[in-house]
Short mmCIF file of C-alpha atoms and ligand atoms in Angstrom, two decimals:
data_model
loop_
_atom_site.label_atom_id
_atom_site.label_comp_id
_atom_site.label_asym_id
_atom_site.label_seq_id
_atom_site.Cartn_x
_atom_site.Cartn_y
_atom_site.Cartn_z
CA UNK Q 1113 23.04 7.88 -3.38
CA UNK Q 1114 23.51 9.91 -0.04
CA UNK Q 1115 22.28 8.86 3.11
CA UNK Q 1116 21.99 10.29 6.69
CA UNK Q 1117 21.77 7.76 10.24
CA UNK Q 1118 18.58 7.56 12.57
CA UNK Q 1119 18.39 5.57 15.44
CA UNK Q 1120 16.24 2.56 15.77
CA UNK Q 1121 15.38 -0.39 17.44
CA UNK Q 1122 16.35 -3.33 16.03
CA UNK Q 1123 17.47 -7.10 16.47
CA UNK Q 1124 20.89 -8.81 15.05
CA UNK Q 1125 19.58 -12.67 15.38
CA UNK Q 1126 16.57 -14.32 15.96
CA UNK Q 1127 17.30 -15.26 19.39
CA UNK Q 1128 18.26 -11.61 20.05
CA UNK Q 1129 16.36 -8.98 21.93
CA UNK Q 1130 15.63 -5.88 20.01
CA UNK Q 1131 18.34 -2.90 21.20
CA UNK Q 1132 18.72 0.63 19.96
CA UNK Q 1133 21.02 0.54 17.06
CA UNK Q 1134 21.85 3.07 13.57
CA UNK Q 1135 20.72 3.20 10.69
CA UNK Q 1136 20.94 4.74 7.11
CA UNK Q 1137 18.21 6.44 5.25
CA UNK Q 1138 18.29 7.81 1.88
CA UNK Q 1139 18.46 11.36 1.31
CA UNK Q 1140 14.60 13.14 -0.19
CA UNK Q 1141 14.67 11.68 -3.81
CA UNK Q 1142 12.20 14.00 -6.43
CA UNK Q 1143 8.98 11.67 -5.65
CA UNK Q 1144 10.19 11.34 -1.89
CA UNK Q 1145 8.42 12.53 1.44
CA UNK Q 1146 10.66 12.52 4.48
CA UNK Q 1147 8.48 11.78 7.67
CA UNK Q 1148 9.13 12.07 11.70
CA UNK Q 1149 7.41 8.56 12.80
CA UNK Q 1150 5.04 9.68 15.98
CA UNK Q 1151 3.89 6.23 16.49
CA UNK Q 1152 4.10 2.73 15.02
CA UNK Q 1153 1.57 -0.44 15.96
CA UNK Q 1154 3.31 -3.55 16.70
CA UNK Q 1155 1.94 -6.09 14.30
CA UNK Q 1156 2.38 -9.71 15.05
CA UNK Q 1157 4.37 -9.94 12.00
CA UNK Q 1158 6.87 -7.86 13.43
CA UNK Q 1159 7.71 -10.72 15.91
CA UNK Q 1160 7.53 -13.61 13.15
CA UNK Q 1161 10.56 -11.28 11.29
CA UNK Q 1162 12.46 -10.37 14.30
CA UNK Q 1163 12.54 -13.99 15.33
CA UNK Q 1164 12.27 -15.83 11.64
CA UNK Q 1165 9.67 -17.64 12.32
CA UNK Q 1166 9.02 -17.59 8.10
CA UNK Q 1167 12.26 -18.04 7.11
CA UNK Q 1168 13.99 -15.43 4.76
CA UNK Q 1169 14.81 -12.45 8.07
CA UNK Q 1170 18.01 -10.41 6.97
CA UNK Q 1171 19.78 -8.75 10.07
CA UNK Q 1172 20.01 -6.65 11.56
CA UNK Q 1173 15.97 -6.53 11.38
CA UNK Q 1174 13.93 -3.18 12.09
CA UNK Q 1175 9.99 -4.11 12.32
CA UNK Q 1176 7.37 -1.67 12.04
CA UNK Q 1177 4.91 -1.63 9.36
CA UNK Q 1178 1.92 0.63 10.89
CA UNK Q 1179 3.49 4.38 11.00
CA UNK Q 1180 1.91 7.54 11.76
CA UNK Q 1181 3.85 11.02 11.66
CA UNK Q 1182 4.10 14.01 10.39
CA UNK Q 1183 6.11 15.09 6.92
CA UNK Q 1184 9.59 16.95 7.51
CA UNK Q 1185 10.56 17.45 4.33
CA UNK Q 1186 8.83 16.71 0.54
CA UNK Q 1187 11.38 15.69 -3.14
CA UNK Q 1188 10.96 18.30 -5.94
CA UNK Q 1189 7.92 16.51 -8.05
CA UNK Q 1190 5.91 15.70 -4.55
CA UNK Q 1191 2.17 16.67 -5.29
CA UNK Q 1192 0.28 14.83 -2.51
CA UNK Q 1193 1.44 16.28 0.59
CA UNK Q 1194 3.34 19.22 2.18
CA UNK Q 1195 5.65 19.88 5.04
CA UNK Q 1196 3.46 19.69 7.97
CA UNK Q 1197 1.07 17.00 6.73
CA UNK Q 1198 0.01 13.89 8.80
CA UNK Q 1199 0.78 11.24 6.79
CA UNK Q 1200 0.93 7.16 7.35
CA UNK Q 1201 3.01 4.43 5.70
CA UNK Q 1202 1.30 0.16 6.13
CA UNK Q 1203 3.31 -2.69 4.80
CA UNK Q 1204 4.60 -1.71 1.37
CA UNK Q 1205 7.01 1.01 0.36
CA UNK Q 1206 7.37 0.50 -3.46
CA UNK Q 1207 6.52 -2.31 -6.37
CA UNK Q 1208 6.81 -2.01 -10.00
CA UNK Q 1209 4.26 0.05 -10.80
CA UNK Q 1210 4.04 -1.25 -14.20
CA UNK Q 1211 2.52 -5.17 -14.14
CA UNK Q 1212 -1.03 -6.01 -14.44
CA UNK Q 1213 -1.57 -6.04 -10.56
CA UNK Q 1214 0.19 -2.74 -10.17
CA UNK Q 1215 -2.09 -1.54 -13.07
CA UNK Q 1216 -5.30 -2.42 -10.98
CA UNK Q 1217 -4.58 -0.94 -7.80
CA UNK Q 1218 -3.13 -3.93 -6.40
CA UNK Q 1219 0.47 -3.30 -5.95
CA UNK Q 1220 0.30 -5.92 -2.70
CA UNK Q 1221 0.27 -8.70 -5.65
CA UNK Q 1222 2.91 -6.91 -7.63
CA UNK Q 1223 4.06 -9.97 -10.19
CA UNK Q 1224 7.70 -8.45 -9.35
CA UNK Q 1225 7.16 -8.39 -5.89
CA UNK Q 1226 6.41 -5.63 -3.83
CA UNK Q 1227 8.87 -3.78 -1.27
CA UNK Q 1228 7.65 -4.65 2.09
CA UNK Q 1229 8.29 -1.57 4.37
CA UNK Q 1230 10.91 -3.51 6.58
CA UNK Q 1231 13.36 -6.88 5.16
CA UNK Q 1232 12.36 -5.85 1.93
CA UNK Q 1233 15.23 -5.78 -1.03
CA UNK Q 1234 16.11 -1.42 -0.90
CA UNK Q 1235 16.03 -0.54 -4.57
CA UNK Q 1236 18.10 2.78 -3.44
CA UNK Q 1237 20.67 1.41 -1.28
CA UNK Q 1238 22.81 -1.35 -2.56
CA UNK Q 1239 22.73 -4.26 -0.11
CA UNK Q 1240 20.80 -3.08 2.35
CA UNK Q 1241 17.21 -4.28 3.31
CA UNK Q 1242 14.05 -1.93 3.87
CA UNK Q 1243 13.93 -0.89 7.73
CA UNK Q 1244 10.79 -0.34 9.16
CA UNK Q 1245 8.92 1.94 11.52
CA UNK Q 1246 10.95 1.62 14.60
CA UNK Q 1247 13.03 4.15 14.21
CA UNK Q 1248 12.82 8.41 14.32
CA UNK Q 1249 11.95 9.13 10.19
CA UNK Q 1250 11.68 7.09 6.75
CA UNK Q 1251 11.80 8.27 3.87
CA UNK Q 1252 9.00 6.91 1.14
CA UNK Q 1253 8.43 7.51 -2.72
CA UNK Q 1254 4.67 9.22 -2.03
CA UNK Q 1255 2.64 7.10 -4.10
CA UNK Q 1256 2.78 4.84 -0.81
CA UNK Q 1257 2.08 7.32 1.55
CA UNK Q 1258 -1.35 7.68 2.99
CA UNK Q 1259 -3.45 10.77 4.04
CA UNK Q 1260 -4.77 10.71 7.79
CA UNK Q 1261 -8.19 11.99 8.46
CA UNK Q 1262 -7.52 14.78 10.69
CA UNK Q 1263 -10.50 13.91 13.09
CA UNK Q 1264 -8.76 10.28 14.88
CA UNK Q 1265 -6.59 10.00 17.31
CA UNK Q 1266 -3.55 9.48 15.97
CA UNK Q 1267 -2.03 6.76 18.09
CA UNK Q 1268 -4.98 4.80 17.36
CA UNK Q 1269 -4.57 5.11 13.69
CA UNK Q 1270 -1.73 3.48 13.56
CA UNK Q 1271 -2.65 -0.54 13.54
CA UNK Q 1272 -5.09 0.75 10.52
CA UNK Q 1273 -2.19 0.39 8.38
CA UNK Q 1274 -2.29 -3.30 8.61
CA UNK Q 1275 -4.64 -4.61 11.07
CA UNK Q 1276 -7.19 -2.51 9.37
CA UNK Q 1277 -6.31 -2.76 5.61
CA UNK Q 1278 -5.79 -6.37 6.01
CA UNK Q 1279 -9.27 -7.50 7.21
CA UNK Q 1280 -10.78 -4.18 5.36
CA UNK Q 1281 -9.61 -5.64 1.75
CA UNK Q 1282 -11.93 -8.83 2.09
CA UNK Q 1283 -14.32 -7.19 3.61
CA UNK Q 1284 -14.81 -5.74 0.34
CA UNK Q 1285 -13.86 -7.98 -1.78
CA UNK Q 1286 -16.30 -10.25 -0.84
CA UNK Q 1287 -19.16 -7.66 -0.90
CA UNK Q 1288 -19.64 -7.61 3.17
CA UNK Q 1289 -22.68 -5.62 3.87
CA UNK Q 1290 -25.98 -4.83 6.05
CA UNK Q 1291 -26.89 -8.26 4.81
CA UNK Q 1292 -23.95 -10.44 5.20
CA UNK Q 1293 -23.00 -12.62 8.17
CA UNK Q 1294 -19.26 -11.94 8.83
CA UNK Q 1295 -17.66 -14.48 11.67
CA UNK Q 1296 -14.07 -13.67 12.73
CA UNK Q 1297 -11.64 -16.06 14.29
CA UNK Q 1298 -9.22 -14.86 16.70
CA UNK Q 1299 -9.43 -11.80 18.85
CA UNK Q 1300 -6.45 -9.95 18.68
CA UNK Q 1301 -5.06 -7.16 16.38
CA UNK Q 1302 -6.38 -8.53 13.01
CA UNK Q 1303 -9.33 -9.80 14.64
CA UNK Q 1304 -11.05 -7.04 16.62
CA UNK Q 1305 -10.05 -4.41 13.62
CA UNK Q 1306 -12.27 -7.48 12.12
CA UNK Q 1307 -14.94 -6.68 14.20
CA UNK Q 1308 -15.27 -3.12 14.47
CA UNK Q 1309 -14.89 -2.67 10.08
CA UNK Q 1310 -17.09 -5.41 9.27
CA UNK Q 1311 -19.85 -3.50 12.22
CA UNK Q 1312 -19.33 -0.71 10.23
CA UNK Q 1313 -20.26 -1.92 7.02
CA UNK Q 1314 -23.67 -3.05 8.92
CA UNK Q 1315 -23.17 -7.08 8.64
CA UNK Q 1316 -23.65 -9.16 11.42
CA UNK Q 1317 -20.64 -10.28 13.44
CA UNK Q 1318 -19.51 -12.96 15.17
CA UNK Q 1319 -16.45 -14.03 17.03
CA UNK Q 1320 -15.06 -16.95 17.65
CA UNK Q 1321 -12.26 -17.08 20.49
CA UNK Q 1322 -10.71 -19.89 21.77
CA UNK Q 1323 -10.32 -17.26 25.42
CA UNK Q 1324 -13.52 -17.21 27.20
CA UNK Q 1325 -12.37 -13.93 28.66
CA UNK Q 1326 -12.87 -12.34 25.57
CA UNK Q 1327 -16.84 -12.65 25.80
CA UNK Q 1328 -17.56 -9.17 26.84
CA UNK Q 1329 -14.59 -7.07 25.51
CA UNK Q 1330 -15.74 -8.61 22.01
CA UNK Q 1331 -19.15 -7.44 22.31
CA UNK Q 1332 -18.26 -3.99 23.43
CA UNK Q 1333 -16.33 -4.06 19.97
CA UNK Q 1334 -19.46 -4.67 17.94
CA UNK Q 1335 -19.35 -8.41 18.02
CA UNK Q 1336 -23.35 -9.48 18.32
CA UNK Q 1337 -22.25 -13.17 18.99
CA UNK Q 1338 -19.50 -15.08 20.46
CA UNK Q 1339 -18.79 -18.86 19.86
CA UNK Q 1340 -15.65 -20.64 22.05
CA UNK Q 1341 -14.50 -22.64 19.64
CA UNK Q 1342 -13.60 -25.10 22.08
CA UNK Q 1343 -17.36 -25.51 23.14
CA UNK Q 1344 -18.98 -28.22 21.12
CA UNK Q 1345 -22.27 -27.41 21.90
CA UNK Q 1346 -21.45 -23.55 20.72
CA UNK Q 1347 -19.82 -24.88 17.43
CA UNK Q 1348 -22.79 -27.21 16.38
CA UNK Q 1349 -25.54 -24.39 17.12
CA UNK Q 1350 -23.37 -22.51 14.43
CA UNK Q 1351 -23.62 -24.86 11.37
CA UNK Q 1352 -24.12 -23.43 8.21
CA UNK Q 1353 -24.53 -20.01 9.33
CA UNK Q 1354 -21.80 -17.71 8.02
CA UNK Q 1355 -21.42 -15.96 4.20
CA UNK Q 1356 -17.62 -14.93 5.34
CA UNK Q 1357 -15.27 -15.92 7.88
CA UNK Q 1358 -11.67 -13.90 8.21
CA UNK Q 1359 -9.49 -16.38 10.39
CA UNK Q 1360 -6.80 -14.20 11.74
CA UNK Q 1361 -4.70 -17.46 14.16
CA UNK Q 1362 -1.39 -16.65 13.44
CA UNK Q 1363 -0.20 -20.54 13.67
CA UNK Q 1364 -1.34 -23.40 12.06
CA UNK Q 1365 -4.81 -24.91 13.18
CA UNK Q 1366 -7.33 -26.95 12.04
CA UNK Q 1367 -9.83 -24.95 10.25
CA UNK Q 1368 -12.38 -27.88 9.65
CA UNK Q 1369 -15.06 -27.13 12.30
CA UNK Q 1370 -14.91 -23.73 10.99
CA UNK Q 1371 -15.97 -24.94 7.59
CA UNK Q 1372 -19.37 -26.30 8.30
CA UNK Q 1373 -20.35 -22.84 10.02
CA UNK Q 1374 -20.36 -21.31 6.34
CA UNK Q 1375 -23.43 -21.33 3.97
CA UNK Q 1376 -23.50 -22.73 0.85
CA UNK Q 1377 -21.15 -20.73 -1.29
CA UNK Q 1378 -19.54 -19.28 1.98
CA UNK Q 1379 -16.03 -18.59 2.13
CA UNK Q 1380 -12.90 -18.67 4.96
CA UNK Q 1381 -10.42 -16.47 3.93
CA UNK Q 1382 -6.91 -17.15 6.00
CA UNK Q 1383 -5.24 -13.75 6.55
CA UNK Q 1384 -3.50 -14.67 9.82
CA UNK Q 1385 -1.15 -18.23 9.17
CA UNK Q 1386 1.31 -17.87 6.65
CA UNK Q 1387 2.80 -21.56 5.35
CA UNK Q 1388 1.65 -25.21 4.81
CA UNK Q 1389 -0.81 -26.84 7.14
CA UNK Q 1390 1.36 -30.34 8.37
CA UNK Q 1391 -0.71 -31.63 11.09
CA UNK Q 1392 -4.19 -30.25 10.39
CA UNK Q 1393 -5.41 -31.91 6.78
CA UNK Q 1394 -7.79 -29.92 5.52
CA UNK Q 1395 -10.88 -32.23 4.60
CA UNK Q 1396 -12.40 -30.81 0.64
CA UNK Q 1397 -15.83 -32.85 1.88
CA UNK Q 1398 -17.40 -29.03 3.50
CA UNK Q 1399 -16.57 -27.45 0.48
CA UNK Q 1400 -17.85 -30.03 -1.95
CA UNK Q 1401 -21.05 -30.86 -0.14
CA UNK Q 1402 -21.76 -26.66 0.22
CA UNK Q 1403 -19.81 -25.41 -2.60
CA UNK Q 1404 -18.03 -23.56 -0.16
CA UNK Q 1405 -14.44 -21.85 -0.22
CA UNK Q 1406 -10.89 -21.69 0.92
CA UNK Q 1407 -9.62 -18.23 0.18
CA UNK Q 1408 -6.26 -16.20 1.62
CA UNK Q 1409 -5.98 -12.14 1.50
CA UNK Q 1410 -2.85 -10.27 1.42
CA UNK Q 1411 -3.03 -6.68 3.35
CA UNK Q 1412 -4.39 -4.58 0.68
CA UNK Q 1413 -3.71 -1.90 -2.33
CA UNK Q 1414 -2.98 1.75 -2.00
CA UNK Q 1415 -5.62 3.03 -2.94
CA UNK Q 1416 -7.53 0.59 -1.23
CA UNK Q 1417 -5.59 1.57 1.77
CA UNK Q 1418 -6.60 5.29 1.39
CA UNK Q 1419 -10.51 4.30 1.19
CA UNK Q 1420 -10.01 2.31 4.21
CA UNK Q 1421 -8.71 5.42 6.04
CA UNK Q 1422 -11.21 7.48 4.91
CA UNK Q 1423 -13.67 5.45 5.75
CA UNK Q 1424 -12.89 5.24 9.62
CA UNK Q 1425 -12.56 9.10 9.57
CA UNK Q 1426 -15.97 9.22 8.49
CA UNK Q 1427 -17.50 6.18 10.97
CA UNK Q 1428 -15.07 7.41 13.94
CA UNK Q 1429 -13.48 3.54 13.51
CA UNK Q 1430 -9.76 3.20 15.17
CA UNK Q 1431 -7.91 0.54 16.87
CA UNK Q 1432 -8.12 -0.33 21.00
CA UNK Q 1433 -4.62 0.10 22.17
CA UNK Q 1434 -2.36 0.41 24.35
CA UNK Q 1435 0.71 2.67 24.33
CA UNK Q 1436 4.18 1.53 25.21
CA UNK Q 1437 7.62 3.13 25.31
CA UNK Q 1438 10.39 2.08 22.44
CA UNK Q 1439 11.85 0.37 25.53
CA UNK Q 1440 9.51 -1.90 26.27
CA UNK Q 1441 9.08 -3.93 23.03
CA UNK Q 1442 10.89 -7.11 23.72
CA UNK Q 1443 8.44 -7.34 26.83
CA UNK Q 1444 5.32 -6.66 24.18
CA UNK Q 1445 6.45 -9.25 22.01
CA UNK Q 1446 5.78 -11.92 25.03
CA UNK Q 1447 2.89 -10.52 26.10
CA UNK Q 1448 1.51 -10.43 22.66
CA UNK Q 1449 2.57 -14.46 22.45
CA UNK Q 1450 0.09 -15.30 25.27
CA UNK Q 1451 -2.65 -12.68 23.91
CA UNK Q 1452 -1.83 -10.54 26.48
CA UNK Q 1453 -3.14 -7.08 24.69
CA UNK Q 1454 -6.03 -5.02 24.02
CA UNK Q 1455 -5.48 -4.81 21.31
CA UNK Q 1456 -2.71 -3.80 19.69
CA UNK Q 1457 0.23 -1.96 21.10
CA UNK Q 1458 1.18 1.20 20.09
CA UNK Q 1459 4.71 2.84 20.42
CA UNK Q 1460 5.02 6.59 21.32
CA UNK Q 1461 8.05 6.99 18.90
CA UNK Q 1462 8.74 10.10 20.92
CA UNK Q 1463 10.56 7.27 23.27
CA UNK Q 1464 13.15 6.71 20.76
CA UNK Q 1465 14.62 10.19 21.35
CA UNK Q 1466 15.26 9.89 25.24
P1 NAP K 141 -2.55 -11.16 17.58
O1 NAP K 141 -2.45 -9.84 17.92
O2 NAP K 141 -1.41 -11.93 18.17
O3 NAP K 141 -3.60 -11.98 17.52
C1 NAP K 141 -3.74 -13.58 17.00
C2 NAP K 141 -5.42 -13.83 17.67
O4 NAP K 141 -5.06 -15.45 17.27
C3 NAP K 141 -5.04 -14.16 19.26
O5 NAP K 141 -5.28 -12.85 19.78
C4 NAP K 141 -5.57 -15.79 19.36
O6 NAP K 141 -7.43 -14.95 20.02
C5 NAP K 141 -5.92 -16.07 18.51
N1 NAP K 141 -4.51 -17.20 18.41
C6 NAP K 141 -3.26 -17.16 18.77
N2 NAP K 141 -2.46 -18.43 18.74
C7 NAP K 141 -3.41 -19.34 18.80
C8 NAP K 141 -3.33 -20.38 18.14
N3 NAP K 141 -1.95 -21.22 18.45
N4 NAP K 141 -4.16 -21.37 18.30
C9 NAP K 141 -5.88 -20.57 18.11
N5 NAP K 141 -5.69 -19.16 17.95
C10 NAP K 141 -4.75 -18.76 18.19
O7 NAP K 141 -1.57 -11.12 16.01
P2 NAP K 141 -2.00 -9.99 14.74
O8 NAP K 141 -1.48 -8.82 15.05
O9 NAP K 141 -3.36 -9.79 14.74
O10 NAP K 141 -1.51 -11.12 13.40
C11 NAP K 141 -2.32 -12.14 13.47
C12 NAP K 141 -1.58 -12.82 12.19
O11 NAP K 141 -2.15 -12.42 10.68
C13 NAP K 141 -0.04 -12.91 12.07
O12 NAP K 141 0.10 -14.36 11.98
C14 NAP K 141 0.38 -11.81 11.31
O13 NAP K 141 1.66 -12.33 10.56
C15 NAP K 141 -0.71 -12.36 10.19
N6 NAP K 141 -0.97 -11.10 9.05
C16 NAP K 141 -1.21 -11.31 7.99
C17 NAP K 141 -1.72 -10.28 7.03
C18 NAP K 141 -1.96 -10.52 5.88
O14 NAP K 141 -1.71 -9.25 4.78
N7 NAP K 141 -2.48 -11.35 5.35
C19 NAP K 141 -1.35 -8.80 7.56
C20 NAP K 141 -0.87 -8.34 8.58
C21 NAP K 141 -0.67 -9.79 9.45
P3 NAP K 141 -8.27 -16.11 20.72
O15 NAP K 141 -7.67 -15.96 22.20
O16 NAP K 141 -9.11 -14.92 20.54
O17 NAP K 141 -8.32 -16.98 20.15
ZN1 ZN K 142 1.37 -6.55 9.83
ZN1 ZN K 143 3.98 -4.36 -9.61
#
């Protein structure tokens, strides 16, 4: 496979900072498009991968899966895009395309494993992992490339590609509509998109937060109510209220108090913490006594991602962002760990050319 070199920001080890490195991108294949990356959002998963929080990170690691840019090249069999089009890439760049999940437009559940936009096994370049959007350009099969609504602010669209779809998919799966009462746990990148999208679908939306200082912001984002999760009285007042809770907290935490705020048949969907509950055991009582469920959800399929982007175009929904330079990424990670971001960092990739 012929390749060419591009500039990127990556890390060589979990304890290292990210720094300027050079990576290989494949030459455009018949179904590929090449995208000049303009903006890339900063997801908490980028930090988990850079620091090997989940195990399994391979180095060098180049994160970034909230990619927006412009098409600079198309392969001979490409039909969806032409040079000059806006384009976006989210968390996946490939899957088997034949298994029953892929056949149902659920590539995120590909039975043969989808290829992550970063830290996935590259199917084209031997012994290489995929490298994400903290880079000048990327080459992707057009099936995994999305159209960007022309009316939206491009930098603020980037976070829709992960934070947006990850919260949209459960909202749709659990049929959220004007009659739904939804609550969101944690006001970060995913949490703030969950509020905007649930509101966009007409639901009544509440936020559970540890941070009293976020109340005004949450209301500006569309929340009807904010419940401080450390306040026992406020938690008691919320018992049996919500049809659906989207829990975006990235680390192990006690979900039992939230379970009791679900209605009969209500569901708490975990999208944040990926791992085992080791310290906080989960009681079956709230489930058994009110037929409630605990579920999980992973990003969303490509078709659903396009539907989400089109919905955001119609309703003028984008992320609240703080634009940073590529060179500021290490400081941005530290701030993200302190929940000090409103509400998503987006890298202006022009800065990588400096
Ligand atoms: P983020 O911007 O850092 O937001 C997380 C929020 O959770 C924080 O703002 C904070 O909100 C709350 N929080 C943080 N640490 C906490 C703790 N120890 N205990 C309780 N609450 C805490 O992160 P993000 O980018 O939204 O990502 C959230 C998680 O989702 C990450 O673990 C990421 O890897 C994962 N993720 C999963 C998928 C998927 O497909 N399932 C997709 C993307 C990301 P408050 O201050 O309001 O409490
Ligand atoms: Zn992500
Ligand atoms: Zn598949």
